[in-house]
mmCIF file of C-alpha atoms in Angstrom:
data_model
loop_
_atom_site.group_PDB
_atom_site.id
_atom_site.type_symbol
_atom_site.label_atom_id
_atom_site.label_comp_id
_atom_site.label_asym_id
_atom_site.label_seq_id
_atom_site.Cartn_x
_atom_site.Cartn_y
_atom_site.Cartn_z
ATOM 1 C CA MET T 295 -5.218 15.913 -16.768
ATOM 2 C CA SER T 296 -1.572 16.278 -17.799
ATOM 3 C CA GLU T 297 -0.142 14.403 -20.805
ATOM 4 C CA ARG T 298 2.146 12.403 -18.508
ATOM 5 C CA CYS T 299 0.135 11.339 -15.481
ATOM 6 C CA ARG T 300 1.343 11.355 -11.903
ATOM 7 C CA ILE T 301 0.111 8.700 -9.546
ATOM 8 C CA ASP T 302 0.423 8.897 -5.769
ATOM 9 C CA PHE T 303 -0.121 5.542 -4.100
ATOM 10 C CA TRP T 304 -0.906 5.101 -0.387
ATOM 11 C CA PHE T 305 -0.114 1.657 1.014
ATOM 12 C CA ASP T 306 -0.118 -0.302 4.226
ATOM 13 C CA PRO T 307 2.486 -3.085 3.887
ATOM 14 C CA LEU T 308 0.179 -5.618 5.569
ATOM 15 C CA CYS T 309 -2.811 -5.080 3.249
ATOM 16 C CA PRO T 310 -2.938 -7.859 0.610
ATOM 17 C CA TRP T 311 -5.243 -5.881 -1.672
ATOM 18 C CA SER T 312 -2.933 -2.873 -1.569
ATOM 19 C CA TRP T 313 -0.039 -5.165 -2.447
ATOM 20 C CA LEU T 314 -1.788 -6.607 -5.506
ATOM 21 C CA THR T 315 -2.791 -3.146 -6.707
ATOM 22 C CA SER T 316 0.777 -1.922 -6.283
ATOM 23 C CA ARG T 317 2.094 -4.845 -8.344
ATOM 24 C CA TRP T 318 -0.403 -3.948 -11.070
ATOM 25 C CA ILE T 319 0.895 -0.359 -10.999
ATOM 26 C CA GLU T 320 4.484 -1.599 -11.286
ATOM 27 C CA GLU T 321 3.527 -3.776 -14.249
ATOM 28 C CA ALA T 322 1.665 -0.903 -15.887
ATOM 29 C CA ARG T 323 4.832 1.230 -15.640
ATOM 30 C CA LEU T 324 6.525 -1.213 -17.987
ATOM 31 C CA VAL T 325 4.020 -0.589 -20.789
ATOM 32 C CA ARG T 326 2.781 2.944 -20.066
ATOM 33 C CA GLU T 327 4.539 6.180 -19.100
ATOM 34 C CA PHE T 328 3.621 7.912 -15.860
ATOM 35 C CA ASP T 329 5.263 9.188 -12.701
ATOM 36 C CA LEU T 330 4.760 7.249 -9.477
ATOM 37 C CA GLN T 331 5.270 8.133 -5.824
ATOM 38 C CA TYR T 332 4.491 5.848 -2.897
ATOM 39 C CA HIS T 333 3.214 7.063 0.477
ATOM 40 C CA VAL T 334 2.664 5.090 3.657
ATOM 41 C CA MET T 335 -0.812 4.712 5.129
ATOM 42 C CA SER T 336 -1.323 3.070 8.505
ATOM 43 C CA LEU T 337 -4.654 1.263 8.671
ATOM 44 C CA VAL T 338 -4.309 0.765 12.415
ATOM 45 C CA VAL T 339 -3.858 4.531 12.894
ATOM 46 C CA LEU T 340 -6.652 5.257 10.413
ATOM 47 C CA ASN T 341 -9.062 2.999 12.315
ATOM 48 C CA GLU T 342 -8.126 3.970 15.856
ATOM 49 C CA GLY T 343 -11.117 3.331 18.097
ATOM 50 C CA ASP T 344 -12.710 0.888 15.656
ATOM 51 C CA LEU T 345 -10.206 -1.948 15.352
ATOM 52 C CA PRO T 346 -11.117 -5.603 14.715
ATOM 53 C CA HIS T 347 -11.080 -7.933 17.696
ATOM 54 C CA GLN T 348 -7.992 -9.746 16.390
ATOM 55 C CA LEU T 349 -5.964 -6.674 17.280
ATOM 56 C CA ASP T 350 -6.690 -7.154 20.974
ATOM 57 C CA ASP T 351 -3.541 -9.312 20.938
ATOM 58 C CA PRO T 352 -0.565 -7.120 21.997
ATOM 59 C CA GLU T 353 1.789 -9.108 19.767
ATOM 60 C CA MET T 354 -0.453 -8.491 16.762
ATOM 61 C CA MET T 355 -0.544 -4.774 17.557
ATOM 62 C CA ARG T 356 3.249 -4.724 17.715
ATOM 63 C CA LYS T 357 3.395 -6.298 14.283
ATOM 64 C CA VAL T 358 0.825 -4.112 12.558
ATOM 65 C CA TYR T 359 2.651 -1.003 13.744
ATOM 66 C CA ALA T 360 6.147 -2.281 12.946
ATOM 67 C CA PRO T 361 6.277 -2.052 9.109
ATOM 68 C CA VAL T 362 4.562 1.331 8.814
ATOM 69 C CA ARG T 363 6.750 2.917 11.475
ATOM 70 C CA VAL T 364 9.899 1.559 9.841
ATOM 71 C CA VAL T 365 8.768 2.858 6.440
ATOM 72 C CA ALA T 366 8.106 6.293 7.981
ATOM 73 C CA ALA T 367 11.558 6.265 9.557
ATOM 74 C CA ALA T 368 13.163 5.284 6.253
ATOM 75 C CA GLU T 369 11.443 8.139 4.452
ATOM 76 C CA LYS T 370 12.739 10.544 7.100
ATOM 77 C CA VAL T 371 16.375 9.543 6.578
ATOM 78 C CA ARG T 372 16.422 8.671 2.864
ATOM 79 C CA GLY T 373 13.539 10.630 1.352
ATOM 80 C CA PRO T 374 10.471 9.599 -0.647
ATOM 81 C CA GLU T 375 12.475 7.731 -3.275
ATOM 82 C CA ILE T 376 13.067 4.868 -0.827
ATOM 83 C CA MET T 377 9.375 4.187 -0.351
ATOM 84 C CA GLY T 378 8.815 2.021 -3.420
ATOM 85 C CA PRO T 379 11.889 -0.195 -3.011
ATOM 86 C CA LEU T 380 11.301 -0.678 0.722
ATOM 87 C CA TYR T 381 7.606 -1.433 0.220
ATOM 88 C CA THR T 382 8.555 -4.058 -2.359
ATOM 89 C CA ALA T 383 11.174 -5.588 -0.063
ATOM 90 C CA ILE T 384 8.751 -5.807 2.866
ATOM 91 C CA GLY T 385 5.679 -6.725 0.858
ATOM 92 C CA LYS T 386 7.136 -9.685 -0.967
ATOM 93 C CA ARG T 387 8.312 -11.143 2.341
ATOM 94 C CA ILE T 388 4.822 -10.851 3.776
ATOM 95 C CA HIS T 389 2.506 -11.661 0.912
ATOM 96 C CA HIS T 390 4.510 -14.109 -1.148
ATOM 97 C CA ALA T 391 5.351 -16.065 1.985
ATOM 98 C CA GLY T 392 1.788 -17.185 2.542
ATOM 99 C CA ASN T 393 0.062 -14.397 4.473
ATOM 100 C CA ARG T 394 -3.642 -15.158 4.482
ATOM 101 C CA GLY T 395 -4.838 -13.146 7.448
ATOM 102 C CA PHE T 396 -4.240 -12.179 11.046
ATOM 103 C CA GLN T 397 -3.172 -15.623 12.241
ATOM 104 C CA ASP T 398 -0.537 -15.952 9.523
ATOM 105 C CA VAL T 399 0.836 -12.507 10.338
ATOM 106 C CA VAL T 400 1.114 -13.119 14.059
ATOM 107 C CA ALA T 401 3.066 -16.321 13.413
ATOM 108 C CA ARG T 402 5.749 -14.524 11.387
ATOM 109 C CA ASP T 403 9.066 -13.284 12.765
ATOM 110 C CA PHE T 404 8.756 -9.605 11.893
ATOM 111 C CA ASP T 405 12.098 -8.729 13.422
ATOM 112 C CA VAL T 406 13.860 -10.907 10.856
ATOM 113 C CA LEU T 407 11.519 -9.846 8.060
ATOM 114 C CA ILE T 408 12.162 -6.133 8.609
ATOM 115 C CA ALA T 409 15.902 -6.599 9.110
ATOM 116 C CA ASP T 410 16.164 -8.511 5.835
ATOM 117 C CA ALA T 411 14.098 -5.921 3.955
ATOM 118 C CA LEU T 412 16.224 -3.036 5.240
ATOM 119 C CA ALA T 413 19.398 -4.848 4.229
ATOM 120 C CA GLU T 414 18.047 -5.541 0.751
ATOM 121 C CA VAL T 415 17.536 -1.851 -0.006
ATOM 122 C CA GLY T 416 20.779 -0.731 1.664
ATOM 123 C CA LEU T 417 19.294 0.931 4.732
ATOM 124 C CA GLN T 418 20.967 0.900 8.126
ATOM 125 C CA ALA T 419 19.876 -1.874 10.465
ATOM 126 C CA GLU T 420 19.161 0.636 13.245
ATOM 127 C CA LEU T 421 16.021 1.772 11.448
ATOM 128 C CA ALA T 422 14.389 -1.426 12.699
ATOM 129 C CA ASP T 423 14.219 0.263 16.128
ATOM 130 C CA ALA T 424 11.462 2.489 14.733
ATOM 131 C CA ALA T 425 9.110 -0.506 14.825
ATOM 132 C CA ALA T 426 8.523 0.062 18.539
ATOM 133 C CA ASP T 427 8.791 3.862 18.491
ATOM 134 C CA PRO T 428 5.374 5.611 18.723
ATOM 135 C CA SER T 429 6.961 8.969 17.919
ATOM 136 C CA PHE T 430 6.602 8.029 14.236
ATOM 137 C CA ASP T 431 2.831 7.778 14.559
ATOM 138 C CA GLU T 432 2.424 11.525 14.005
ATOM 139 C CA ALA T 433 4.129 11.177 10.619
ATOM 140 C CA LEU T 434 1.751 8.306 9.850
ATOM 141 C CA ARG T 435 -1.240 10.494 10.712
ATOM 142 C CA ARG T 436 0.023 13.260 8.433
ATOM 143 C CA SER T 437 0.492 10.845 5.567
ATOM 144 C CA ASN T 438 -2.943 9.331 6.184
ATOM 145 C CA ASP T 439 -4.464 12.806 6.090
ATOM 146 C CA GLU T 440 -2.724 13.643 2.820
ATOM 147 C CA GLY T 441 -4.090 10.491 1.227
ATOM 148 C CA MET T 442 -7.574 10.508 2.702
ATOM 149 C CA GLY T 443 -8.342 14.167 3.285
ATOM 150 C CA VAL T 444 -9.556 14.812 -0.256
ATOM 151 C CA PRO T 445 -12.851 13.999 -2.016
ATOM 152 C CA GLY T 446 -12.996 10.503 -3.482
ATOM 153 C CA ALA T 447 -10.294 8.920 -1.353
ATOM 154 C CA GLY T 448 -12.553 6.269 0.128
ATOM 155 C CA ILE T 449 -11.968 4.053 3.147
ATOM 156 C CA GLY T 450 -8.364 2.846 3.285
ATOM 157 C CA THR T 451 -5.843 1.098 1.104
ATOM 158 C CA PRO T 452 -5.267 0.962 -1.733
ATOM 159 C CA THR T 453 -5.844 4.684 -2.206
ATOM 160 C CA ILE T 454 -4.438 6.320 -5.315
ATOM 161 C CA HIS T 455 -4.420 9.859 -6.636
ATOM 162 C CA ILE T 456 -4.167 10.203 -10.411
ATOM 163 C CA ASP T 457 -3.186 13.791 -11.178
ATOM 164 C CA ASP T 458 -4.735 14.749 -7.822
ATOM 165 C CA GLN T 459 -7.994 12.896 -8.524
ATOM 166 C CA ALA T 460 -8.411 10.508 -5.569
ATOM 167 C CA PHE T 461 -9.826 6.980 -5.597
ATOM 168 C CA PHE T 462 -10.114 3.964 -3.359
ATOM 169 C CA GLY T 463 -8.787 1.193 -5.586
ATOM 170 C CA PRO T 464 -8.823 -0.179 -8.134
ATOM 171 C CA VAL T 465 -8.791 -3.381 -6.082
ATOM 172 C CA VAL T 466 -7.658 -6.483 -7.938
ATOM 173 C CA GLY T 467 -7.595 -10.065 -6.710
ATOM 174 C CA ARG T 468 -4.600 -11.384 -8.633
ATOM 175 C CA LEU T 469 -1.378 -10.254 -10.239
ATOM 176 C CA VAL T 470 -2.036 -8.343 -13.482
ATOM 177 C CA ARG T 471 0.809 -8.324 -15.966
ATOM 178 C CA GLY T 472 1.884 -7.014 -19.344
ATOM 179 C CA GLU T 473 -0.547 -5.337 -21.688
ATOM 180 C CA GLU T 474 -3.441 -6.406 -19.493
ATOM 181 C CA ALA T 475 -1.968 -4.163 -16.790
ATOM 182 C CA GLY T 476 -1.677 -1.388 -19.366
ATOM 183 C CA ARG T 477 -5.327 -1.670 -20.358
ATOM 184 C CA LEU T 478 -6.411 -1.491 -16.730
ATOM 185 C CA TRP T 479 -4.234 1.611 -16.343
ATOM 186 C CA ASP T 480 -5.868 3.174 -19.405
ATOM 187 C CA ALA T 481 -9.285 2.600 -17.836
ATOM 188 C CA ALA T 482 -8.183 4.160 -14.540
ATOM 189 C CA VAL T 483 -6.886 7.250 -16.350
ATOM 190 C CA THR T 484 -10.151 7.541 -18.271
ATOM 191 C CA PHE T 485 -12.160 7.472 -15.051
ATOM 192 C CA ALA T 486 -9.821 10.011 -13.431
ATOM 193 C CA ALA T 487 -10.220 12.405 -16.362
ATOM 194 C CA PHE T 488 -13.984 12.591 -15.781
ATOM 195 C CA PRO T 489 -14.543 14.812 -12.718
ATOM 196 C CA GLU T 490 -18.143 13.681 -12.191
ATOM 197 C CA PHE T 491 -17.248 9.991 -12.029
ATOM 198 C CA TRP T 492 -17.131 8.808 -8.427
ATOM 199 C CA GLU T 493 -17.763 5.052 -8.035
ATOM 200 C CA ILE T 494 -17.830 1.671 -9.698
ATOM 201 C CA LYS T 495 -18.040 -1.440 -7.548
ATOM 202 C CA ARG T 496 -19.074 -5.082 -7.474
ATOM 203 C CA ASP T 497 -19.259 -7.773 -4.824
ATOM 204 C CA ARG T 498 -16.063 -9.849 -4.683
ATOM 205 C CA GLY T 499 -17.946 -12.919 -3.474
ATOM 206 C CA ASP T 500 -15.504 -15.564 -2.270
ATOM 207 C CA LEU T 501 -12.513 -14.085 -4.115
ATOM 208 C CA GLU T 502 -9.296 -14.329 -2.124
ATOM 209 C CA PRO T 503 -6.000 -12.625 -3.053
ATOM 210 C CA GLU T 504 -3.724 -14.630 -5.353
ATOM 211 C CA PHE T 505 -0.012 -13.790 -5.277
ATOM 212 C CA SER T 506 1.378 -16.252 -7.808
#
């Protein structure tokens, strides 16, 4: 494990648990020193052939593909450094606007949401066309493979690699801030430094994500 850790974070913009974990990581960066790179992961591509029944709705399918394709297109034209800012711009418009599941997502105007997010980070409006372009799905598969094709990666998002040690999680149910975020980061680094450690888990019961 290097003195200054590197974390690679795979996200799907629609996943509320990924969003909360990413906000913890951003808070931890304020009180700890490490390098961070975001990568897109498409849960709908990852779970092809085993999708929940809610995704039988063509409009829902259009919306679950839209953000990840646009993020992949943005990375192609601007490079990996755009991933974090664009994820933040999209994620806050989804999760802090009351997303609580499939029905909330399908009711949202994703065309406006994506257009506003692209404008916020200074990207050209034409990138929104990628939302309906399946040619970006191959890039999504490659990114999925990079995140998941290593021991320890788990089942989806959030997936993180700490100095190339892969984990599913940590999954948190609320925003974690300040030194509390730093202590959780310290624990994650400790686990990552122990090659034989592979799992810690508990039932979340009726816990729902809290974004405030």
